[in-house]
CSV table of C-alpha atoms in Angstrom, one decimal:
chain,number,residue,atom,x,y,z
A,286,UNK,CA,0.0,0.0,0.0
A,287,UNK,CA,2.8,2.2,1.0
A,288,UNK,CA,4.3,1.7,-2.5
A,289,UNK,CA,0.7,2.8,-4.2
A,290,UNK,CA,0.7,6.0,-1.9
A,291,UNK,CA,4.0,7.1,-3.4
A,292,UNK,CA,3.8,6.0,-6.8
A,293,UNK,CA,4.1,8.9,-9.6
A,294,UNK,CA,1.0,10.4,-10.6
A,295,UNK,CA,1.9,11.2,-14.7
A,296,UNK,CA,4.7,8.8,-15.9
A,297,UNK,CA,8.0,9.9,-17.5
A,298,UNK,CA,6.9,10.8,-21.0
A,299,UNK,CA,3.9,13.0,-19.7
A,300,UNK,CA,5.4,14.3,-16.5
A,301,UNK,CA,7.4,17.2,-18.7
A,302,UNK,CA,3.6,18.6,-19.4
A,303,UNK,CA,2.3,19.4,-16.2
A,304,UNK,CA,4.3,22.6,-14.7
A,305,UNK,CA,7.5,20.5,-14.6
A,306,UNK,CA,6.1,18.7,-11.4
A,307,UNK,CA,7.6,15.4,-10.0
A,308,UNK,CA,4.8,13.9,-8.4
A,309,UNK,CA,6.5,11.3,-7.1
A,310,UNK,CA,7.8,13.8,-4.4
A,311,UNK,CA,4.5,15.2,-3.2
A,312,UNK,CA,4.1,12.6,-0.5
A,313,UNK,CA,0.3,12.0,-0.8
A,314,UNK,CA,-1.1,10.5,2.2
A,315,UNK,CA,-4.0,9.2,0.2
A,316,UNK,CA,-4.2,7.0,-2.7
A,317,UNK,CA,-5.4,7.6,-5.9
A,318,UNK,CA,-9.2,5.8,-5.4
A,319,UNK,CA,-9.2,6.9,-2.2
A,320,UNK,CA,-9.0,10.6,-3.3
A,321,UNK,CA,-11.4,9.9,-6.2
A,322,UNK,CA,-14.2,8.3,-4.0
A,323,UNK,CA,-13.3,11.1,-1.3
A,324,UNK,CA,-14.0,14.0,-3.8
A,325,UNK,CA,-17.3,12.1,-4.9
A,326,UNK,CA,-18.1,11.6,-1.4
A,327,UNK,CA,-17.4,15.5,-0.3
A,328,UNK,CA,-14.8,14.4,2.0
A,329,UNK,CA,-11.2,15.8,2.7
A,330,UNK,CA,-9.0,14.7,-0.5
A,331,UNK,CA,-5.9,16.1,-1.8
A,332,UNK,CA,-6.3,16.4,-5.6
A,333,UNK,CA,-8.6,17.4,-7.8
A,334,UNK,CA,-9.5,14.1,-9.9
A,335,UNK,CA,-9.6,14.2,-14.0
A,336,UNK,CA,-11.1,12.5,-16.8
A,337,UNK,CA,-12.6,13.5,-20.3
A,338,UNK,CA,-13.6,11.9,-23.0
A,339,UNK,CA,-12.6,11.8,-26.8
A,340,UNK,CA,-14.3,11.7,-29.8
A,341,UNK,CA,-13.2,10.1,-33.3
A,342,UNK,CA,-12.2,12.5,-34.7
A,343,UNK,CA,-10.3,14.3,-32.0
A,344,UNK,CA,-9.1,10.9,-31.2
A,345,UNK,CA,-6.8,11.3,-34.7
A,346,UNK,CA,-5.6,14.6,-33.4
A,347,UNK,CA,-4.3,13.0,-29.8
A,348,UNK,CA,-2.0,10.1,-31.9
A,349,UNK,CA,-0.7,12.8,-33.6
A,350,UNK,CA,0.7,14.3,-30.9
A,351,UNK,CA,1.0,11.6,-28.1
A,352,UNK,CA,1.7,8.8,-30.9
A,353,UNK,CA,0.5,5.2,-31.1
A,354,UNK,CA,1.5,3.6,-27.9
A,355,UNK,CA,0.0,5.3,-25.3
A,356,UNK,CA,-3.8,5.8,-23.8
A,357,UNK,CA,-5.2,8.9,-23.4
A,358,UNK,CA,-5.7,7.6,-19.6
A,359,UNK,CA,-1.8,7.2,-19.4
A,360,UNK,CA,-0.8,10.1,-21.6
A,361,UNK,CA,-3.0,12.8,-19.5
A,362,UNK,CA,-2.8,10.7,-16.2
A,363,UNK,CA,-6.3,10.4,-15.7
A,364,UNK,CA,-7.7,9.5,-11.5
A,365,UNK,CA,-10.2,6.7,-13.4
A,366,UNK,CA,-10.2,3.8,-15.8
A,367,UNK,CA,-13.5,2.8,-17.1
A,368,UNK,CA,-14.3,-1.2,-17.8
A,369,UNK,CA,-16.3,-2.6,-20.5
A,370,UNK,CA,-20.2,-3.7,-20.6
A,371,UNK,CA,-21.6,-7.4,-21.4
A,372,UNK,CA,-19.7,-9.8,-23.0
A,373,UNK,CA,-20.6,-10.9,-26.8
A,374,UNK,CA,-23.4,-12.8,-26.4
A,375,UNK,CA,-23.5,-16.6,-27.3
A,376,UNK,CA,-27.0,-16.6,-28.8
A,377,UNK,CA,-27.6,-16.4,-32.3
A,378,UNK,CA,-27.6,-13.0,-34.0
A,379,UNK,CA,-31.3,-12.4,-34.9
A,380,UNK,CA,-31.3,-11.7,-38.9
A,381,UNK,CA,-32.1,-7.9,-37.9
A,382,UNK,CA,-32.4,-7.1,-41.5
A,383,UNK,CA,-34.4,-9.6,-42.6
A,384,UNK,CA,-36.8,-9.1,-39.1
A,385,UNK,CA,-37.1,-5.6,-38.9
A,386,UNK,CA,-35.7,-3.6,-42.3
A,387,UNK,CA,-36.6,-5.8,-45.0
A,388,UNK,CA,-38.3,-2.6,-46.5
A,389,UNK,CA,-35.0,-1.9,-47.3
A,390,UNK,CA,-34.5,1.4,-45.8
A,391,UNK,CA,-31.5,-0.2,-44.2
A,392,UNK,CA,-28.3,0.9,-46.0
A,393,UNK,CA,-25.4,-1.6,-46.4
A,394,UNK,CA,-23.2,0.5,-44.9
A,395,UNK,CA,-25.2,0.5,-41.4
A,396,UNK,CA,-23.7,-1.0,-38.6
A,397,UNK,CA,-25.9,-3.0,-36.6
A,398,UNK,CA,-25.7,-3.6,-32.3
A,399,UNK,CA,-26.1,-7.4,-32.6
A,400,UNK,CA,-27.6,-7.3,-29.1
A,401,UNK,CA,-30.6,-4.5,-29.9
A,402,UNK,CA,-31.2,-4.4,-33.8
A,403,UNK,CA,-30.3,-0.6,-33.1
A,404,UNK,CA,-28.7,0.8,-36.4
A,405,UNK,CA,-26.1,3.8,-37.4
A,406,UNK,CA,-25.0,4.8,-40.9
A,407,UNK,CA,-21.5,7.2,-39.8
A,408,UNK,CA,-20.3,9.6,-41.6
A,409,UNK,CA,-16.7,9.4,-42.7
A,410,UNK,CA,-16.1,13.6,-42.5
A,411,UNK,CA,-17.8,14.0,-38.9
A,412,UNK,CA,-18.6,11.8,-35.4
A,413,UNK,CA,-22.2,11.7,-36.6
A,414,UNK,CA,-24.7,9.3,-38.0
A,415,UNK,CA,-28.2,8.1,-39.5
A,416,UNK,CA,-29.4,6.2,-37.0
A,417,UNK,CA,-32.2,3.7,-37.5
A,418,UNK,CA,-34.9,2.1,-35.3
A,419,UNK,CA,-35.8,-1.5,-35.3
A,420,UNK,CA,-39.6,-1.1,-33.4
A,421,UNK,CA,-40.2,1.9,-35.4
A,422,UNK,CA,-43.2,0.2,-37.0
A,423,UNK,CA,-44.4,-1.9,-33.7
A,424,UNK,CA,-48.3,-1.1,-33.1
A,425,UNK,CA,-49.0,-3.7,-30.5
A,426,UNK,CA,-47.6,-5.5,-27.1
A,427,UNK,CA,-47.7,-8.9,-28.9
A,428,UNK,CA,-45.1,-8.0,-31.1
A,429,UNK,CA,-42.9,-6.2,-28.5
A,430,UNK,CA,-42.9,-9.3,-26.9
A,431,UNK,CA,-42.1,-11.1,-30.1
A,432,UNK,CA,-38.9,-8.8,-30.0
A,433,UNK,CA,-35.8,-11.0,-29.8
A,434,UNK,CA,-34.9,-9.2,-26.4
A,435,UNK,CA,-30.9,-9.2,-25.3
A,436,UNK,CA,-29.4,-11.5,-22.3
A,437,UNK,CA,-27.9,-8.3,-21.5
A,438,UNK,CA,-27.9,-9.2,-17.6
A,439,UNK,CA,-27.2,-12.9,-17.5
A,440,UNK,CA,-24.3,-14.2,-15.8
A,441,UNK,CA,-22.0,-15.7,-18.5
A,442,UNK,CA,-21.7,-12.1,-20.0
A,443,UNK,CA,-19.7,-10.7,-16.8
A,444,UNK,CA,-17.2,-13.5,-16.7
A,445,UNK,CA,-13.9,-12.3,-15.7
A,446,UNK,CA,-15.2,-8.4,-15.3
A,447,UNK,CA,-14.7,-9.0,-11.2
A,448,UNK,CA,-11.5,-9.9,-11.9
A,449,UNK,CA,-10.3,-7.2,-14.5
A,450,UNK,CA,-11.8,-4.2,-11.9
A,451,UNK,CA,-9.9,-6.6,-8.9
A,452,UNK,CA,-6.5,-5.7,-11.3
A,453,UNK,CA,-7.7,-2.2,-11.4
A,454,UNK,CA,-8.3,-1.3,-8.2
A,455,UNK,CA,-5.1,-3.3,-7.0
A,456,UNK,CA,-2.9,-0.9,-9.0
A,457,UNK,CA,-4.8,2.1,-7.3
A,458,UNK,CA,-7.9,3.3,-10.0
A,459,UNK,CA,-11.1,3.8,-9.0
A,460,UNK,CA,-13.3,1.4,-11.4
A,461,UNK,CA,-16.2,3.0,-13.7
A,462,UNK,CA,-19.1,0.5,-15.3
A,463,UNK,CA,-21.8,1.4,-18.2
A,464,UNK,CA,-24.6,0.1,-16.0
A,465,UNK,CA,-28.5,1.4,-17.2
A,466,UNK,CA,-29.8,3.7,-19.6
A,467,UNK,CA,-33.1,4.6,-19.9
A,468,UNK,CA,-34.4,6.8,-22.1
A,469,UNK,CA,-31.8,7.0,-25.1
A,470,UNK,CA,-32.0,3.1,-24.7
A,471,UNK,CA,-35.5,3.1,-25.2
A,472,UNK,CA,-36.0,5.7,-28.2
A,473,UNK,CA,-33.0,4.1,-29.9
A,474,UNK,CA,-35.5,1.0,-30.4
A,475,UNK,CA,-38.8,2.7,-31.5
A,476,UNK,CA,-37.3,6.3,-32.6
A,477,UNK,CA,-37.3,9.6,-30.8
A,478,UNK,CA,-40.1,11.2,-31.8
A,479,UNK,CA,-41.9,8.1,-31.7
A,480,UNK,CA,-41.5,7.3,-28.5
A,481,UNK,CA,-42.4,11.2,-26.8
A,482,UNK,CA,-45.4,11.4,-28.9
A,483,UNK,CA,-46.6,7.9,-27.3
A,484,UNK,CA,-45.7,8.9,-24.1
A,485,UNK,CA,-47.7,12.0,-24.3
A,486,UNK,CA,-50.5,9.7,-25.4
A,487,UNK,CA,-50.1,7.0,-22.4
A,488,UNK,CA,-49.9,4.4,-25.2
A,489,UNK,CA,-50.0,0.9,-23.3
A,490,UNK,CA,-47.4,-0.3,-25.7
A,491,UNK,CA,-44.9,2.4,-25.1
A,492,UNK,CA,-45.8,1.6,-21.1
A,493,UNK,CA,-44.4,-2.0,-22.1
A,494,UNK,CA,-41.8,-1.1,-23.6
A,495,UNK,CA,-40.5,0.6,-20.6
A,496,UNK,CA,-41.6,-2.2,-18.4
A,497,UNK,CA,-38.9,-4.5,-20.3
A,498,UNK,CA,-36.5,-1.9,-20.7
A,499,UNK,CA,-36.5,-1.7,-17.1
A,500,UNK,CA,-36.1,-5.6,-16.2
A,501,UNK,CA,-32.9,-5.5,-18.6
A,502,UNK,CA,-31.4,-2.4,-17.0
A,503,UNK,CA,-32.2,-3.4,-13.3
A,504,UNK,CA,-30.4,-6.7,-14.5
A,505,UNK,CA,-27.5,-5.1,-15.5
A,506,UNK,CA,-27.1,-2.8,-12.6
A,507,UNK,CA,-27.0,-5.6,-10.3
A,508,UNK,CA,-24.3,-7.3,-12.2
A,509,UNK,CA,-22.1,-4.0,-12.1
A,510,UNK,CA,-22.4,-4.1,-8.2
A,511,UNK,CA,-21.4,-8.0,-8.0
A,512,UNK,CA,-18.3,-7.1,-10.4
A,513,UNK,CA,-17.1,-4.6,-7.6
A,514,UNK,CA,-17.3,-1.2,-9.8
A,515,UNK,CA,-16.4,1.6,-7.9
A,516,UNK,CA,-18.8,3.8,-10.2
A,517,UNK,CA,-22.1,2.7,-11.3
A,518,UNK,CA,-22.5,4.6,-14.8
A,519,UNK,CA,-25.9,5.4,-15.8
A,520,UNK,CA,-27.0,8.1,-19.1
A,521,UNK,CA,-29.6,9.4,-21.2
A,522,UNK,CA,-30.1,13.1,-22.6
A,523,UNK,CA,-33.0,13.9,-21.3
A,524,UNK,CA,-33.1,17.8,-21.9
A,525,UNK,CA,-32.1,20.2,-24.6
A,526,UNK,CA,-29.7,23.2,-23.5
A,527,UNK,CA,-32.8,25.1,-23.0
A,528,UNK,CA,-34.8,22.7,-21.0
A,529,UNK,CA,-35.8,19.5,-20.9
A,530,UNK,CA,-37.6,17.3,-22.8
A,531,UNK,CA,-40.5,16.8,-20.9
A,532,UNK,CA,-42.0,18.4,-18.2
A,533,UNK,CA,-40.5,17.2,-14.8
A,534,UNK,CA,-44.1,15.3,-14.2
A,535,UNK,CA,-43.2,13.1,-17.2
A,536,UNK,CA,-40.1,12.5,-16.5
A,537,UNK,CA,-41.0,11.7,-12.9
A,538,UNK,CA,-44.1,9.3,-14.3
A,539,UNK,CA,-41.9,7.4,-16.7
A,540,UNK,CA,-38.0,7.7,-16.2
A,541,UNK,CA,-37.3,8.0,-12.3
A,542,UNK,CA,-39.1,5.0,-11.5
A,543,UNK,CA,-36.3,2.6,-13.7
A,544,UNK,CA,-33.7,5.3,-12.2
A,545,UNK,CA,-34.5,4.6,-8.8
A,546,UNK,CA,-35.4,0.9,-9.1
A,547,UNK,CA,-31.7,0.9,-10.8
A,548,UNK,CA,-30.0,2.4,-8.3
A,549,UNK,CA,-31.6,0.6,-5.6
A,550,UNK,CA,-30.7,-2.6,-7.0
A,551,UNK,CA,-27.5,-1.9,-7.3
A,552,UNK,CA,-27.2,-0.5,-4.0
A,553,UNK,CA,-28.7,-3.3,-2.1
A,554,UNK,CA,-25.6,-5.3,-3.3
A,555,UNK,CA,-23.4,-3.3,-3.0
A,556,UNK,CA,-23.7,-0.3,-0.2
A,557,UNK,CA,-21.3,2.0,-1.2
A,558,UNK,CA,-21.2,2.1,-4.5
A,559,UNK,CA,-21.1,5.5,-6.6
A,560,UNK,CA,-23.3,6.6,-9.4
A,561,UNK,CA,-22.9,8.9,-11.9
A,562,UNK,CA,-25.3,9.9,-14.5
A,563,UNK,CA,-24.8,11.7,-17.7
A,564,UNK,CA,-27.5,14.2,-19.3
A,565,UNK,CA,-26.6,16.4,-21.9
A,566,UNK,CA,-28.4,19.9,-21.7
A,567,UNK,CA,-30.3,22.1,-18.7
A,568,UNK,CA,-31.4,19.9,-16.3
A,569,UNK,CA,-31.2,22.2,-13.6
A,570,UNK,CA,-35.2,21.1,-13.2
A,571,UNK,CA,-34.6,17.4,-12.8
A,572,UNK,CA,-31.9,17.5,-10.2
A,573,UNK,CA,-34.0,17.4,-7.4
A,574,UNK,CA,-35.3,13.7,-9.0
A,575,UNK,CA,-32.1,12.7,-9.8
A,576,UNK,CA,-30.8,13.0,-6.3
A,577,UNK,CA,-34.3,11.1,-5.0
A,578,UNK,CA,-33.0,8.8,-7.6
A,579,UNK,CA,-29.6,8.0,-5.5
A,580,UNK,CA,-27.4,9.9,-8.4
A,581,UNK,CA,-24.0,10.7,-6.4
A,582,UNK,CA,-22.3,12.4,-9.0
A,583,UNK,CA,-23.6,14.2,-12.5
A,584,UNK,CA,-22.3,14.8,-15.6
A,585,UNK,CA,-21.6,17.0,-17.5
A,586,UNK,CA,-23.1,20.4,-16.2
A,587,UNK,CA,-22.4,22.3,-19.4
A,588,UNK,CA,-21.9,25.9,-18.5
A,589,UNK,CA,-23.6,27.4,-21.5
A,590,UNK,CA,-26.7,26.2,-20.8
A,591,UNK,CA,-26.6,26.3,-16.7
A,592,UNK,CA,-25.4,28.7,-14.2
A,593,UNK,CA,-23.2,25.7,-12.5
A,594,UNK,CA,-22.2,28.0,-9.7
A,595,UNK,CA,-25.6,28.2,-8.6
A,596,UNK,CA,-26.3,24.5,-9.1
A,597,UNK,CA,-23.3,23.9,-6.3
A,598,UNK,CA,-24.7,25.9,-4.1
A,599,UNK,CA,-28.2,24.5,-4.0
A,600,UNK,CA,-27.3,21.2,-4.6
A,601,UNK,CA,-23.6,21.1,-3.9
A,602,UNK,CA,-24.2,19.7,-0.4
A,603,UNK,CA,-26.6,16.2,-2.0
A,604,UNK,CA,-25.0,15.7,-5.1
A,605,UNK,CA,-21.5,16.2,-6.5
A,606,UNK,CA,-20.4,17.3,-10.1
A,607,UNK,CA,-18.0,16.1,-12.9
A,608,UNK,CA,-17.7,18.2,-16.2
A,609,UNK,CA,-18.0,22.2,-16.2
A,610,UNK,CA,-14.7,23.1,-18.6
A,611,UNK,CA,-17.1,24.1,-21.6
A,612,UNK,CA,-16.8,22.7,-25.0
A,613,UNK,CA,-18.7,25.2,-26.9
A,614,UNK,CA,-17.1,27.9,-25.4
A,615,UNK,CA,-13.9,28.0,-23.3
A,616,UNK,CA,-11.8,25.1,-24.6
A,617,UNK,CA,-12.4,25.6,-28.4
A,618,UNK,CA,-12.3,29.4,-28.7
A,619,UNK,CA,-10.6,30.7,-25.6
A,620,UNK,CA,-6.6,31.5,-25.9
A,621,UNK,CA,-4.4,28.9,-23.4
A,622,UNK,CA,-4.5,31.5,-20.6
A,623,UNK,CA,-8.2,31.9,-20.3
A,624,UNK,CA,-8.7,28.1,-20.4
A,625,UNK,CA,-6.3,28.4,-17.2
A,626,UNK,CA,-8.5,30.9,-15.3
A,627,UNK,CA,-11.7,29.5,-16.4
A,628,UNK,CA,-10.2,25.8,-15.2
A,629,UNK,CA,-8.8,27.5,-12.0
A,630,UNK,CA,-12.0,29.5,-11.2
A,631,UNK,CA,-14.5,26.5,-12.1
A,632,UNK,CA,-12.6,24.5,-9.3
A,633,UNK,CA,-12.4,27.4,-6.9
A,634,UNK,CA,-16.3,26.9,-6.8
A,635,UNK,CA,-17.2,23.8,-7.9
A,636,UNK,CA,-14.5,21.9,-5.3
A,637,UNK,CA,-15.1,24.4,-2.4
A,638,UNK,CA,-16.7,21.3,0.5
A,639,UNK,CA,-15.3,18.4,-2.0
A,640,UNK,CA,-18.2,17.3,-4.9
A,641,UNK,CA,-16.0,18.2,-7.7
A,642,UNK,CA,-14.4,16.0,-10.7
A,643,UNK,CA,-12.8,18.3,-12.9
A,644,UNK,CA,-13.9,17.3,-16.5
A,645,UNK,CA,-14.5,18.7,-20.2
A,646,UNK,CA,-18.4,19.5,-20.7
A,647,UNK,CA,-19.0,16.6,-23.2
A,648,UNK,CA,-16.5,14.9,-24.8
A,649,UNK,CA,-13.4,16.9,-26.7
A,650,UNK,CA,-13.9,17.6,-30.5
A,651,UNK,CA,-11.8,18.3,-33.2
A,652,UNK,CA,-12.1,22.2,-33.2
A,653,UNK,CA,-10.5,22.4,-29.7
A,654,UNK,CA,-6.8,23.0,-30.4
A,655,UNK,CA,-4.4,20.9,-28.6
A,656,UNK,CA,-2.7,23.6,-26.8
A,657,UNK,CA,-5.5,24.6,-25.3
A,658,UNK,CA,-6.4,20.9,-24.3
A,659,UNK,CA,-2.3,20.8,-22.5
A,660,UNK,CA,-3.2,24.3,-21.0
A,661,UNK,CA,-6.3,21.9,-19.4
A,662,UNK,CA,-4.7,19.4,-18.2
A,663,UNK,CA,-1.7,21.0,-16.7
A,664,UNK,CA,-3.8,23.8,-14.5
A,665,UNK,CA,-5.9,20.8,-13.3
A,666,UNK,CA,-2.9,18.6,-12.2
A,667,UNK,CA,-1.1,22.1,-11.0
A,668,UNK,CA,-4.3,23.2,-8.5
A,669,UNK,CA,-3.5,22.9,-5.3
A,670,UNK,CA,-5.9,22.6,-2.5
């Protein structure tokens, strides 16, 4: 243990980026998952923790400049390391064209989630896609439940995960696991407007297509808390940066329940397990449901469409934060020293009591220049508290 508490935080190669530090001389009395869970916990912890994510396309940009044989965890030193979902399953891939796009609307090119059916043509020039929806058509509850539904939660499909975040944990990360999703999960089968119009309506089909939405993602939850994840991870955009999507009484009538029934599972096996949930836009009006919920920690708090100074002080003592660095704003357009004091003033606030994982607002895209990505990353691992 004493050899964890001492061990570098940024190796060799990447040390040289972050203010010339040697952090293998700061002395820290905690280890690195203790500090993470601490911060997420709003205890006493000696670092600020950091993650982001990467998209394609600014994926290309970071093997430019970090090369082939390193991780973006291990280049920028990151406090977490994510594990995978499910396993491939060993059921027979349902003939998803042939079931649910022999109209042909399908293009060749699609790629197809041989679990869900779920569809997306990319294109080559961007991180976006056509995506396409396998229930689209589905009128009735007799054929959702002819729908060739996943072994998503089944136990073959988590066989050697307990180890792999054993490994993890043993070499000092704290452990992050995709565990539920809810409403992109559920629109990504019958389509997005689709599914909010039949909600609207009450339709008894939509209602069953939650109700089995839910049994898969309360199955997968629990098997997140028997693998020993630090961090349950749970999403679904479920606003737009003006508001969300529905009114909170919708959301509350058809979400929070599988939120909450989630959670709990998960919880029941596992006490102190962490959860984070990612939504996209202002859900400033949700918060108090996501922290009935048992959320621990959200993402990603986008500055431009919250005040996220306000949101830590009404909910900074319940729930605790990770994101805030804008990505529409500060890290593409800003020059390297205002992404410093925007970095340094967001964890002035955000951090003040603990409840604060310093990350980008979404993940990074290839109009943020690199510079202003190091200029990130340095003031983060520079901040003392």
């Amino acid at each position: 243990m004493e050899e964890i508490k001492q061990k570098s935080r940024g190796s060799e190669k990447n040390q040289k980026f972050f203010s010339g530090k040697n952090f293998t001389e700061l002395n820290r009395k905690l280890t690195r998952r203790e500090n993470y869970i601490n911060a997420a916990r709003r205890k006493p912890h000696e670092w600020i923790p950091l993650d982001f994510g990467m998209s394609t396309g600014f994926k290309k940009i970071f093997r430019r400049h970090a090369g082939e044989n390193t991780t973006p965890e291990e280049y920028f030193d990151f406090d977490t390391r994510w594990t995978g979902g499910p396993l491939p399953s060993t059921r027979p891939t349902p003939d998803w064209r042939k079931l649910y796009y022999d109209d042909g609307s399908l293009p060749e090119s699609a790629v197809i989630n041989p679990d869900w059916g779920t569809a997306w043509d990319y294109f080559e020039s961007s991180d976006d896609a056509t995506q396409y929806f396998p229930l689209r058509n589905v009128t009735s509850v007799s054929e959702l439940d002819a729908f060739p539904w996943p072994d998503i939660g089944v136990d073959y499909r988590y066989e050697g995960h307990k180890e792999k975040i054993e490994s993890l944990q043993q070499a000092d990360y704290p452990v992050i696991m995709g565990g539920f999703g809810v409403f992109e999960n559920t629109w990504a089968l019958s389509g997005f407007e689709k599914l909010l119009m039949e909600m609207f309506d009450d339709s008894p089909v939509t209602r069953k297509l939650f109700h089995k939405m839910a049994e898969l993602q309360v199955r997968t939850a629990e098997q997140v808390a028997r693998c020993g994840a630090d961090v349950l991870f749970g999403g679904g955009d479920v606003a737009t940066q003006q508001s969300p999507m529905m009114s909170p009484a919708m959301w509350h009538d058809w979400i929070f329940p599988i939120m909450r029934d989630c959670i709990s599972a998960a919880k029941r096996i596992k006490p102190d397990i962490l959860v984070f949930y990612h939504s996209d836009g202002n859900v400033e009006p949700l918060i108090e449901g996501f922290i009935e919920a048992g959320v621990d920690i959200l993402n990603p708090i986008q500055p431009e469409c919250m005040d996220i100074f306000a949101l830590k002080k009404k909910y900074g003592d319940r729930i605790s934060f990770h994101g805030g660095i804008g990505v529409q704003s500060t890290l593409p357009f800003g020059t390297p020293q205002e992404v410093r004091d925007t970095v340094r003033r967001t964890i002035e606030v955000m951090a003040k009591n603990g409840g604060y994982l310093c990350s980008s607002a979404h993940m990074l895209r290839p109009e943020i220049p690199w510079k202003n990505v190091m200029a990130f990353v340095e003031t983060v691992h520079s901040y003392k508290i």
